[in-house]
Amino acid sequence: MKSFYSLLLGVLFGVALSKAQATDYSTIVNMFLLRDFHLYGVIATAILTVFLGTQSFKKFKIKDIHGKPIEYPLKSIQKGLIFGSIFFGIGWALTGTCPGTAVVQLGEGKLTALISLTGIFIGSLAHGLYAAKAQLQVKDTCG
Amino acid sequence: MNLLNFTWPFYLGGAGIGAVVLLTFIFKNKPLGASGAFDAVLAQFVKNSYFKHFKADWRVLFFVGLFLGGAISFLAQHRWTLTWNFGLADLWLTPISIHKVIVFLIGGFLIGFGTRWANGCTSGHAITGIALGGKNSFLATVVFFGTAFITSWIIYFLIGGY
């Protein structure tokens, strides 16, 4: 079942990102150039939705699918938070792509994503090798 | 299927993304995070003290789902097509050229290394992290948005507009 939920959530997230136009290079660049505010609306609505939803979950003590209390971990401060974000920001502006949207773009038939994904995998691999060597702690993993 | 066959206004797109984050809390009891899915895939092939944390990470299937989601979305709108076209990028990199390959490989590398070093991207930090009131996520978001802003404007002036 665990595997099914992961697959399902991936499909739903992929559809949502695609429909929200988060996979469109022009829309992303226009967002950064302040020529199009659509994605600001998307992100603001998403944050509001998650905020209202998690606040309700907490108020009504909603449990997860296995009956366990849900945890809402915050990301801890870590070495790469600032520099990693700078790298990501540059890459995002260059390619109009995020890690998640790159995969969705491939599903949409955008061959450019093949190039982005190759770069993202090499970058992630380089980070993983560096992290092991530098013995960085792996805290908070997501789902 | 009708829901997939038209252009979504921003509030529907945002609500949809937010809803999937909430469902991830219900089904996985974890915050949704896309960048880690790459570590999950790599962990199937690379063994070291870092990747071992991602070996049993179900996001390998989340990764597959993202691909399928993109396909379903475009097929439902009858706009699925294989293409090198990439919107405004075509103006300065052409649909396919050695310049485009170089720029997107470097860009991709910066995304892959950067998001894992920062432990999150737009889904993990900007949306989930901020909604939960996380100061570190807010900081990360300000930094990557700010950097993206500056980079976009630099490109804009270097190439004479796009």
PDB file of C-alpha atoms in Angstrom:
ATOM      1  CA  MET A   1       0.000   0.000   0.000  1.00  0.00           C
ATOM      2  CA  LYS A   2       2.867   2.317   0.866  1.00  0.00           C
ATOM      3  CA  SER A   3       4.109   2.054  -2.691  1.00  0.00           C
ATOM      4  CA  PHE A   4       0.659   2.700  -4.125  1.00  0.00           C
ATOM      5  CA  TYR A   5       0.247   5.913  -2.118  1.00  0.00           C
ATOM      6  CA  SER A   6       3.623   7.200  -3.258  1.00  0.00           C
ATOM      7  CA  LEU A   7       2.738   6.521  -6.879  1.00  0.00           C
ATOM      8  CA  LEU A   8      -0.713   8.091  -6.513  1.00  0.00           C
ATOM      9  CA  LEU A   9       0.641  11.190  -4.783  1.00  0.00           C
ATOM     10  CA  GLY A  10       3.221  11.528  -7.537  1.00  0.00           C
ATOM     11  CA  VAL A  11       0.542  11.367 -10.225  1.00  0.00           C
ATOM     12  CA  LEU A  12      -1.656  13.911  -8.427  1.00  0.00           C
ATOM     13  CA  PHE A  13       1.284  16.257  -7.839  1.00  0.00           C
ATOM     14  CA  GLY A  14       2.369  15.895 -11.459  1.00  0.00           C
ATOM     15  CA  VAL A  15      -1.109  16.761 -12.726  1.00  0.00           C
ATOM     16  CA  ALA A  16      -1.383  19.727 -10.333  1.00  0.00           C
ATOM     17  CA  LEU A  17       2.028  21.146 -11.301  1.00  0.00           C
ATOM     18  CA  SER A  18       1.219  20.746 -14.980  1.00  0.00           C
ATOM     19  CA  LYS A  19      -2.224  22.350 -14.706  1.00  0.00           C
ATOM     20  CA  ALA A  20      -0.821  25.166 -12.584  1.00  0.00           C
ATOM     21  CA  GLN A  21       1.567  25.911 -15.480  1.00  0.00           C
ATOM     22  CA  ALA A  22       4.576  25.440 -13.217  1.00  0.00           C
ATOM     23  CA  THR A  23       6.145  23.364 -15.993  1.00  0.00           C
ATOM     24  CA  ASP A  24       6.151  26.189 -18.516  1.00  0.00           C
ATOM     25  CA  TYR A  25       9.525  27.942 -19.035  1.00  0.00           C
ATOM     26  CA  SER A  26       7.899  31.172 -20.263  1.00  0.00           C
ATOM     27  CA  THR A  27       5.561  31.385 -17.280  1.00  0.00           C
ATOM     28  CA  ILE A  28       8.444  30.839 -14.863  1.00  0.00           C
ATOM     29  CA  VAL A  29      10.726  33.437 -16.471  1.00  0.00           C
ATOM     30  CA  ASN A  30       7.872  35.943 -16.691  1.00  0.00           C
ATOM     31  CA  MET A  31       7.315  35.370 -12.980  1.00  0.00           C
ATOM     32  CA  PHE A  32      10.934  36.344 -12.229  1.00  0.00           C
ATOM     33  CA  LEU A  33      10.795  39.291 -14.626  1.00  0.00           C
ATOM     34  CA  LEU A  34       7.574  40.441 -12.942  1.00  0.00           C
ATOM     35  CA  ARG A  35       5.660  40.301 -16.225  1.00  0.00           C
ATOM     36  CA  ASP A  36       3.240  37.592 -15.082  1.00  0.00           C
ATOM     37  CA  PHE A  37       1.835  37.107 -11.600  1.00  0.00           C
ATOM     38  CA  HIS A  38      -0.022  33.848 -12.210  1.00  0.00           C
ATOM     39  CA  LEU A  39       2.493  31.674 -10.381  1.00  0.00           C
ATOM     40  CA  TYR A  40       2.638  34.041  -7.417  1.00  0.00           C
ATOM     41  CA  GLY A  41      -1.092  33.427  -7.133  1.00  0.00           C
ATOM     42  CA  VAL A  42      -0.539  29.679  -7.389  1.00  0.00           C
ATOM     43  CA  ILE A  43       2.150  29.621  -4.707  1.00  0.00           C
ATOM     44  CA  ALA A  44       0.207  31.933  -2.384  1.00  0.00           C
ATOM     45  CA  THR A  45      -2.925  29.791  -2.730  1.00  0.00           C
ATOM     46  CA  ALA A  46      -0.902  26.628  -2.151  1.00  0.00           C
ATOM     47  CA  ILE A  47       0.656  28.044   1.023  1.00  0.00           C
ATOM     48  CA  LEU A  48      -2.763  29.199   2.245  1.00  0.00           C
ATOM     49  CA  THR A  49      -4.281  25.783   1.505  1.00  0.00           C
ATOM     50  CA  VAL A  50      -1.545  23.951   3.400  1.00  0.00           C
ATOM     51  CA  PHE A  51      -1.741  26.416   6.270  1.00  0.00           C
ATOM     52  CA  LEU A  52      -5.525  26.122   6.672  1.00  0.00           C
ATOM     53  CA  GLY A  53      -5.398  22.364   6.166  1.00  0.00           C
ATOM     54  CA  THR A  54      -2.643  21.666   8.700  1.00  0.00           C
ATOM     55  CA  GLN A  55      -4.171  24.053  11.218  1.00  0.00           C
ATOM     56  CA  SER A  56      -7.461  22.133  10.893  1.00  0.00           C
ATOM     57  CA  PHE A  57      -5.660  18.795  11.166  1.00  0.00           C
ATOM     58  CA  LYS A  58      -3.994  19.996  14.362  1.00  0.00           C
ATOM     59  CA  LYS A  59      -7.210  21.443  15.824  1.00  0.00           C
ATOM     60  CA  PHE A  60      -9.238  18.323  15.189  1.00  0.00           C
ATOM     61  CA  LYS A  61      -6.317  16.024  16.011  1.00  0.00           C
ATOM     62  CA  ILE A  62      -6.579  14.310  12.630  1.00  0.00           C
ATOM     63  CA  LYS A  63      -4.567  11.096  12.468  1.00  0.00           C
ATOM     64  CA  ASP A  64      -2.749   9.616   9.480  1.00  0.00           C
ATOM     65  CA  ILE A  65      -4.000   6.640   7.477  1.00  0.00           C
ATOM     66  CA  HIS A  66      -2.496   4.261  10.045  1.00  0.00           C
ATOM     67  CA  GLY A  67      -4.112   5.995  12.973  1.00  0.00           C
ATOM     68  CA  LYS A  68      -0.896   7.640  14.151  1.00  0.00           C
ATOM     69  CA  PRO A  69      -0.639  11.337  15.092  1.00  0.00           C
ATOM     70  CA  ILE A  70       0.671  13.415  12.205  1.00  0.00           C
ATOM     71  CA  GLU A  71       4.025  15.141  12.591  1.00  0.00           C
ATOM     72  CA  TYR A  72       4.752  18.545  11.114  1.00  0.00           C
ATOM     73  CA  PRO A  73       8.542  18.817  11.185  1.00  0.00           C
ATOM     74  CA  LEU A  74      10.264  22.061  10.369  1.00  0.00           C
ATOM     75  CA  LYS A  75      13.492  21.955   8.387  1.00  0.00           C
ATOM     76  CA  SER A  76      16.530  22.455  10.570  1.00  0.00           C
ATOM     77  CA  ILE A  77      19.211  24.998   9.774  1.00  0.00           C
ATOM     78  CA  GLN A  78      22.063  23.370   7.997  1.00  0.00           C
ATOM     79  CA  LYS A  79      25.278  24.241   6.288  1.00  0.00           C
ATOM     80  CA  GLY A  80      24.006  24.230   2.753  1.00  0.00           C
ATOM     81  CA  LEU A  81      20.775  26.104   3.325  1.00  0.00           C
ATOM     82  CA  ILE A  82      22.024  29.454   2.015  1.00  0.00           C
ATOM     83  CA  PHE A  83      24.574  28.362  -0.602  1.00  0.00           C
ATOM     84  CA  GLY A  84      22.373  25.513  -1.784  1.00  0.00           C
ATOM     85  CA  SER A  85      19.513  27.957  -2.247  1.00  0.00           C
ATOM     86  CA  ILE A  86      21.763  30.277  -4.246  1.00  0.00           C
ATOM     87  CA  PHE A  87      22.773  27.413  -6.541  1.00  0.00           C
ATOM     88  CA  PHE A  88      19.142  26.386  -6.933  1.00  0.00           C
ATOM     89  CA  GLY A  89      18.059  29.955  -7.690  1.00  0.00           C
ATOM     90  CA  ILE A  90      20.626  30.288 -10.487  1.00  0.00           C
ATOM     91  CA  GLY A  91      19.722  26.915 -11.969  1.00  0.00           C
ATOM     92  CA  TRP A  92      16.017  27.702 -11.707  1.00  0.00           C
ATOM     93  CA  ALA A  93      16.388  30.966 -13.623  1.00  0.00           C
ATOM     94  CA  LEU A  94      18.585  29.346 -16.288  1.00  0.00           C
ATOM     95  CA  THR A  95      16.301  26.390 -16.967  1.00  0.00           C
ATOM     96  CA  GLY A  96      12.869  27.508 -15.739  1.00  0.00           C
ATOM     97  CA  THR A  97      12.797  24.165 -13.977  1.00  0.00           C
ATOM     98  CA  CYS A  98      12.607  22.683 -10.466  1.00  0.00           C
ATOM     99  CA  PRO A  99      13.469  19.096  -9.476  1.00  0.00           C
ATOM    100  CA  GLY A 100       9.808  18.066  -9.491  1.00  0.00           C
ATOM    101  CA  THR A 101       8.718  19.951 -12.592  1.00  0.00           C
ATOM    102  CA  ALA A 102      11.599  18.495 -14.633  1.00  0.00           C
ATOM    103  CA  VAL A 103      10.104  15.018 -14.304  1.00  0.00           C
ATOM    104  CA  VAL A 104       6.602  16.296 -15.093  1.00  0.00           C
ATOM    105  CA  GLN A 105       7.959  18.098 -18.183  1.00  0.00           C
ATOM    106  CA  LEU A 106       9.358  14.807 -19.444  1.00  0.00           C
ATOM    107  CA  GLY A 107       5.907  13.252 -19.084  1.00  0.00           C
ATOM    108  CA  GLU A 108       4.465  16.184 -21.046  1.00  0.00           C
ATOM    109  CA  GLY A 109       6.758  15.350 -23.955  1.00  0.00           C
ATOM    110  CA  LYS A 110       9.239  18.186 -23.449  1.00  0.00           C
ATOM    111  CA  LEU A 111      12.525  16.707 -24.628  1.00  0.00           C
ATOM    112  CA  THR A 112      14.459  19.618 -23.077  1.00  0.00           C
ATOM    113  CA  ALA A 113      13.751  17.957 -19.730  1.00  0.00           C
ATOM    114  CA  LEU A 114      16.129  15.159 -20.737  1.00  0.00           C
ATOM    115  CA  ILE A 115      18.986  17.647 -20.538  1.00  0.00           C
ATOM    116  CA  SER A 116      17.785  19.200 -17.270  1.00  0.00           C
ATOM    117  CA  LEU A 117      17.268  15.785 -15.681  1.00  0.00           C
ATOM    118  CA  THR A 118      20.728  14.633 -16.674  1.00  0.00           C
ATOM    119  CA  GLY A 119      22.176  17.720 -15.008  1.00  0.00           C
ATOM    120  CA  ILE A 120      19.980  17.325 -11.922  1.00  0.00           C
ATOM    121  CA  PHE A 121      20.992  13.697 -11.463  1.00  0.00           C
ATOM    122  CA  ILE A 122      24.681  14.522 -11.860  1.00  0.00           C
ATOM    123  CA  GLY A 123      24.295  17.375  -9.372  1.00  0.00           C
ATOM    124  CA  SER A 124      22.413  15.227  -6.858  1.00  0.00           C
ATOM    125  CA  LEU A 125      25.009  12.497  -7.238  1.00  0.00           C
ATOM    126  CA  ALA A 126      27.826  14.977  -6.699  1.00  0.00           C
ATOM    127  CA  HIS A 127      26.067  16.250  -3.583  1.00  0.00           C
ATOM    128  CA  GLY A 128      25.530  12.721  -2.241  1.00  0.00           C
ATOM    129  CA  LEU A 129      29.210  11.874  -2.711  1.00  0.00           C
ATOM    130  CA  TYR A 130      30.233  15.150  -1.092  1.00  0.00           C
ATOM    131  CA  ALA A 131      27.787  14.648   1.790  1.00  0.00           C
ATOM    132  CA  ALA A 132      29.133  11.174   2.528  1.00  0.00           C
ATOM    133  CA  LYS A 133      32.743  12.395   2.405  1.00  0.00           C
ATOM    134  CA  ALA A 134      32.025  15.413   4.595  1.00  0.00           C
ATOM    135  CA  GLN A 135      29.887  13.184   6.814  1.00  0.00           C
ATOM    136  CA  LEU A 136      26.990  15.586   6.761  1.00  0.00           C
ATOM    137  CA  GLN A 137      24.093  14.568   8.965  1.00  0.00           C
ATOM    138  CA  VAL A 138      20.919  13.465   7.222  1.00  0.00           C
ATOM    139  CA  LYS A 139      18.070  14.895   9.219  1.00  0.00           C
ATOM    140  CA  ASP A 140      14.433  15.366   8.219  1.00  0.00           C
ATOM    141  CA  THR A 141      13.584  13.296   5.134  1.00  0.00           C
ATOM    142  CA  CYS A 142      10.354  14.039   3.321  1.00  0.00           C
ATOM    143  CA  GLY A 143       7.763  11.725   1.815  1.00  0.00           C
TER     144      GLY A 143
ATOM    145  CA  MET B   1     -11.741  13.716 -16.828  1.00  0.00           C
ATOM    146  CA  ASN B   2     -13.428  17.028 -17.629  1.00  0.00           C
ATOM    147  CA  LEU B   3     -11.473  18.670 -14.834  1.00  0.00           C
ATOM    148  CA  LEU B   4      -8.283  18.046 -16.774  1.00  0.00           C
ATOM    149  CA  ASN B   5      -9.428  19.391 -20.114  1.00  0.00           C
ATOM    150  CA  PHE B   6      -9.238  23.149 -19.558  1.00  0.00           C
ATOM    151  CA  THR B   7      -6.850  25.814 -18.314  1.00  0.00           C
ATOM    152  CA  TRP B   8      -6.806  26.048 -14.527  1.00  0.00           C
ATOM    153  CA  PRO B   9      -7.059  29.488 -12.892  1.00  0.00           C
ATOM    154  CA  PHE B  10      -4.308  30.186 -10.330  1.00  0.00           C
ATOM    155  CA  TYR B  11      -6.493  29.392  -7.313  1.00  0.00           C
ATOM    156  CA  LEU B  12      -7.319  25.937  -8.631  1.00  0.00           C
ATOM    157  CA  GLY B  13      -3.683  25.188  -9.415  1.00  0.00           C
ATOM    158  CA  GLY B  14      -2.626  26.410  -5.980  1.00  0.00           C
ATOM    159  CA  ALA B  15      -5.393  24.543  -4.195  1.00  0.00           C
ATOM    160  CA  GLY B  16      -4.494  21.406  -6.114  1.00  0.00           C
ATOM    161  CA  ILE B  17      -0.851  21.607  -5.123  1.00  0.00           C
ATOM    162  CA  GLY B  18      -1.807  22.374  -1.522  1.00  0.00           C
ATOM    163  CA  ALA B  19      -4.238  19.452  -1.475  1.00  0.00           C
ATOM    164  CA  VAL B  20      -1.507  17.002  -2.527  1.00  0.00           C
ATOM    165  CA  VAL B  21       0.740  18.295   0.271  1.00  0.00           C
ATOM    166  CA  LEU B  22      -2.106  17.696   2.748  1.00  0.00           C
ATOM    167  CA  LEU B  23      -2.775  14.211   1.336  1.00  0.00           C
ATOM    168  CA  THR B  24       0.919  13.407   1.765  1.00  0.00           C
ATOM    169  CA  PHE B  25       0.597  14.182   5.486  1.00  0.00           C
ATOM    170  CA  ILE B  26      -2.408  11.837   5.681  1.00  0.00           C
ATOM    171  CA  PHE B  27      -0.987   8.976   3.598  1.00  0.00           C
ATOM    172  CA  LYS B  28       2.734   9.220   4.350  1.00  0.00           C
ATOM    173  CA  ASN B  29       2.868  11.248   7.583  1.00  0.00           C
ATOM    174  CA  LYS B  30       5.683  13.285   6.053  1.00  0.00           C
ATOM    175  CA  PRO B  31       6.023  16.690   4.401  1.00  0.00           C
ATOM    176  CA  LEU B  32       5.985  16.488   0.619  1.00  0.00           C
ATOM    177  CA  GLY B  33       9.402  17.064  -0.928  1.00  0.00           C
ATOM    178  CA  ALA B  34      10.320  16.633  -4.593  1.00  0.00           C
ATOM    179  CA  SER B  35      14.097  17.101  -4.573  1.00  0.00           C
ATOM    180  CA  GLY B  36      14.686  14.058  -2.347  1.00  0.00           C
ATOM    181  CA  ALA B  37      13.057  11.833  -4.959  1.00  0.00           C
ATOM    182  CA  PHE B  38      16.307  12.124  -6.925  1.00  0.00           C
ATOM    183  CA  ASP B  39      18.281  10.835  -3.939  1.00  0.00           C
ATOM    184  CA  ALA B  40      15.759   7.995  -3.670  1.00  0.00           C
ATOM    185  CA  VAL B  41      16.411   6.980  -7.278  1.00  0.00           C
ATOM    186  CA  LEU B  42      20.200   7.314  -6.951  1.00  0.00           C
ATOM    187  CA  ALA B  43      20.149   5.300  -3.711  1.00  0.00           C
ATOM    188  CA  GLN B  44      19.069   2.252  -5.716  1.00  0.00           C
ATOM    189  CA  PHE B  45      22.410   2.347  -7.539  1.00  0.00           C
ATOM    190  CA  VAL B  46      24.897   4.188  -5.324  1.00  0.00           C
ATOM    191  CA  LYS B  47      25.900   2.837  -1.945  1.00  0.00           C
ATOM    192  CA  ASN B  48      27.437   5.139   0.588  1.00  0.00           C
ATOM    193  CA  SER B  49      26.778   6.540   4.038  1.00  0.00           C
ATOM    194  CA  TYR B  50      24.595   9.322   2.624  1.00  0.00           C
ATOM    195  CA  PHE B  51      22.468   7.443   0.087  1.00  0.00           C
ATOM    196  CA  LYS B  52      21.747   4.616   2.499  1.00  0.00           C
ATOM    197  CA  HIS B  53      19.238   6.925   4.203  1.00  0.00           C
ATOM    198  CA  PHE B  54      17.220   6.954   0.986  1.00  0.00           C
ATOM    199  CA  LYS B  55      17.419   3.274   0.079  1.00  0.00           C
ATOM    200  CA  ALA B  56      13.902   2.402   1.250  1.00  0.00           C
ATOM    201  CA  ASP B  57      12.506   5.771   0.202  1.00  0.00           C
ATOM    202  CA  TRP B  58       9.188   5.269  -1.565  1.00  0.00           C
ATOM    203  CA  ARG B  59       9.732   8.428  -3.529  1.00  0.00           C
ATOM    204  CA  VAL B  60      11.154   6.291  -6.333  1.00  0.00           C
ATOM    205  CA  LEU B  61       7.511   5.640  -7.171  1.00  0.00           C
ATOM    206  CA  PHE B  62       6.609   9.273  -6.518  1.00  0.00           C
ATOM    207  CA  PHE B  63       9.163  10.049  -9.243  1.00  0.00           C
ATOM    208  CA  VAL B  64       7.390   7.686 -11.650  1.00  0.00           C
ATOM    209  CA  GLY B  65       4.058   9.240 -10.686  1.00  0.00           C
ATOM    210  CA  LEU B  66       5.285  12.753 -11.561  1.00  0.00           C
ATOM    211  CA  PHE B  67       6.101  11.533 -15.081  1.00  0.00           C
ATOM    212  CA  LEU B  68       2.687   9.893 -15.462  1.00  0.00           C
ATOM    213  CA  GLY B  69       0.968  12.997 -14.082  1.00  0.00           C
ATOM    214  CA  GLY B  70       2.565  15.152 -16.753  1.00  0.00           C
ATOM    215  CA  ALA B  71       1.514  12.716 -19.463  1.00  0.00           C
ATOM    216  CA  ILE B  72      -2.066  12.479 -18.195  1.00  0.00           C
ATOM    217  CA  SER B  73      -2.355  16.264 -17.931  1.00  0.00           C
ATOM    218  CA  PHE B  74      -1.265  16.918 -21.527  1.00  0.00           C
ATOM    219  CA  LEU B  75      -3.030  13.910 -23.037  1.00  0.00           C
ATOM    220  CA  ALA B  76      -6.314  15.021 -21.436  1.00  0.00           C
ATOM    221  CA  GLN B  77      -5.966  18.400 -23.154  1.00  0.00           C
ATOM    222  CA  HIS B  78      -4.933  16.807 -26.433  1.00  0.00           C
ATOM    223  CA  ARG B  79      -1.690  18.761 -26.339  1.00  0.00           C
ATOM    224  CA  TRP B  80       0.811  15.970 -25.781  1.00  0.00           C
ATOM    225  CA  THR B  81       3.621  16.146 -28.286  1.00  0.00           C
ATOM    226  CA  LEU B  82       7.338  15.364 -28.344  1.00  0.00           C
ATOM    227  CA  THR B  83       9.189  18.622 -28.841  1.00  0.00           C
ATOM    228  CA  TRP B  84      12.424  20.471 -28.139  1.00  0.00           C
ATOM    229  CA  ASN B  85      10.461  23.726 -28.077  1.00  0.00           C
ATOM    230  CA  PHE B  86      10.665  25.398 -24.719  1.00  0.00           C
ATOM    231  CA  GLY B  87       8.845  28.741 -24.816  1.00  0.00           C
ATOM    232  CA  LEU B  88      10.988  31.852 -24.378  1.00  0.00           C
ATOM    233  CA  ALA B  89      14.113  29.697 -24.062  1.00  0.00           C
ATOM    234  CA  ASP B  90      13.940  29.191 -27.831  1.00  0.00           C
ATOM    235  CA  LEU B  91      14.658  32.903 -28.272  1.00  0.00           C
ATOM    236  CA  TRP B  92      18.167  32.691 -26.913  1.00  0.00           C
ATOM    237  CA  LEU B  93      19.046  29.001 -27.045  1.00  0.00           C
ATOM    238  CA  THR B  94      17.056  27.789 -30.095  1.00  0.00           C
ATOM    239  CA  PRO B  95      15.022  24.577 -29.690  1.00  0.00           C
ATOM    240  CA  ILE B  96      18.163  22.434 -29.713  1.00  0.00           C
ATOM    241  CA  SER B  97      21.767  23.551 -29.906  1.00  0.00           C
ATOM    242  CA  ILE B  98      25.067  22.950 -28.170  1.00  0.00           C
ATOM    243  CA  HIS B  99      24.503  26.200 -26.244  1.00  0.00           C
ATOM    244  CA  LYS B 100      21.201  24.912 -24.923  1.00  0.00           C
ATOM    245  CA  VAL B 101      22.757  21.614 -23.870  1.00  0.00           C
ATOM    246  CA  ILE B 102      25.529  23.422 -21.988  1.00  0.00           C
ATOM    247  CA  VAL B 103      23.203  25.901 -20.268  1.00  0.00           C
ATOM    248  CA  PHE B 104      20.677  23.250 -19.237  1.00  0.00           C
ATOM    249  CA  LEU B 105      23.321  20.802 -18.058  1.00  0.00           C
ATOM    250  CA  ILE B 106      24.951  23.453 -15.880  1.00  0.00           C
ATOM    251  CA  GLY B 107      21.541  24.716 -14.736  1.00  0.00           C
ATOM    252  CA  GLY B 108      20.428  21.174 -13.943  1.00  0.00           C
ATOM    253  CA  PHE B 109      23.627  20.490 -12.003  1.00  0.00           C
ATOM    254  CA  LEU B 110      23.096  23.635  -9.911  1.00  0.00           C
ATOM    255  CA  ILE B 111      19.506  22.575  -9.216  1.00  0.00           C
ATOM    256  CA  GLY B 112      20.451  19.009  -8.292  1.00  0.00           C
ATOM    257  CA  PHE B 113      23.356  19.952  -6.052  1.00  0.00           C
ATOM    258  CA  GLY B 114      21.724  23.077  -4.640  1.00  0.00           C
ATOM    259  CA  THR B 115      18.345  21.638  -3.659  1.00  0.00           C
ATOM    260  CA  ARG B 116      19.899  18.693  -1.857  1.00  0.00           C
ATOM    261  CA  TRP B 117      22.446  20.899  -0.113  1.00  0.00           C
ATOM    262  CA  ALA B 118      19.620  23.184   0.997  1.00  0.00           C
ATOM    263  CA  ASN B 119      17.499  20.104   1.774  1.00  0.00           C
ATOM    264  CA  GLY B 120      14.527  21.279  -0.228  1.00  0.00           C
ATOM    265  CA  CYS B 121      13.097  23.191  -3.160  1.00  0.00           C
ATOM    266  CA  THR B 122       9.845  24.995  -3.902  1.00  0.00           C
ATOM    267  CA  SER B 123       7.601  22.210  -2.641  1.00  0.00           C
ATOM    268  CA  GLY B 124       9.504  21.479   0.550  1.00  0.00           C
ATOM    269  CA  HIS B 125      10.592  24.982   1.565  1.00  0.00           C
ATOM    270  CA  ALA B 126       8.466  27.603  -0.180  1.00  0.00           C
ATOM    271  CA  ILE B 127       5.091  25.904   0.104  1.00  0.00           C
ATOM    272  CA  THR B 128       5.187  23.365   2.931  1.00  0.00           C
ATOM    273  CA  GLY B 129       7.902  24.984   5.033  1.00  0.00           C
ATOM    274  CA  ILE B 130       6.364  28.443   5.009  1.00  0.00           C
ATOM    275  CA  ALA B 131       2.829  27.143   5.586  1.00  0.00           C
ATOM    276  CA  LEU B 132       4.090  25.396   8.720  1.00  0.00           C
ATOM    277  CA  GLY B 133       5.747  28.582   9.923  1.00  0.00           C
ATOM    278  CA  GLY B 134       9.326  27.421   9.397  1.00  0.00           C
ATOM    279  CA  LYS B 135      11.846  30.286   9.634  1.00  0.00           C
ATOM    280  CA  ASN B 136      14.569  28.318   7.830  1.00  0.00           C
ATOM    281  CA  SER B 137      12.241  27.527   4.959  1.00  0.00           C
ATOM    282  CA  PHE B 138      11.252  31.180   4.701  1.00  0.00           C
ATOM    283  CA  LEU B 139      14.933  32.103   4.574  1.00  0.00           C
ATOM    284  CA  ALA B 140      15.701  29.486   1.920  1.00  0.00           C
ATOM    285  CA  THR B 141      12.743  30.695  -0.153  1.00  0.00           C
ATOM    286  CA  VAL B 142      13.833  34.338   0.017  1.00  0.00           C
ATOM    287  CA  VAL B 143      17.346  33.337  -1.050  1.00  0.00           C
ATOM    288  CA  PHE B 144      16.401  31.129  -3.993  1.00  0.00           C
ATOM    289  CA  PHE B 145      13.705  33.500  -5.250  1.00  0.00           C
ATOM    290  CA  GLY B 146      16.007  36.481  -4.874  1.00  0.00           C
ATOM    291  CA  THR B 147      18.838  34.690  -6.669  1.00  0.00           C
ATOM    292  CA  ALA B 148      16.492  33.579  -9.455  1.00  0.00           C
ATOM    293  CA  PHE B 149      15.261  37.158  -9.848  1.00  0.00           C
ATOM    294  CA  ILE B 150      18.755  38.572 -10.175  1.00  0.00           C
ATOM    295  CA  THR B 151      19.869  35.792 -12.532  1.00  0.00           C
ATOM    296  CA  SER B 152      16.835  36.286 -14.791  1.00  0.00           C
ATOM    297  CA  TRP B 153      17.439  40.006 -15.087  1.00  0.00           C
ATOM    298  CA  ILE B 154      21.130  39.448 -15.841  1.00  0.00           C
ATOM    299  CA  ILE B 155      20.238  37.023 -18.626  1.00  0.00           C
ATOM    300  CA  TYR B 156      17.613  39.473 -19.882  1.00  0.00           C
ATOM    301  CA  PHE B 157      20.166  42.252 -20.275  1.00  0.00           C
ATOM    302  CA  LEU B 158      22.935  40.024 -21.596  1.00  0.00           C
ATOM    303  CA  ILE B 159      20.822  38.622 -24.412  1.00  0.00           C
ATOM    304  CA  GLY B 160      18.937  41.856 -25.161  1.00  0.00           C
ATOM    305  CA  GLY B 161      15.565  40.776 -23.852  1.00  0.00           C
ATOM    306  CA  TYR B 162      13.432  37.630 -23.979  1.00  0.00           C
TER     307      TYR B 162
END
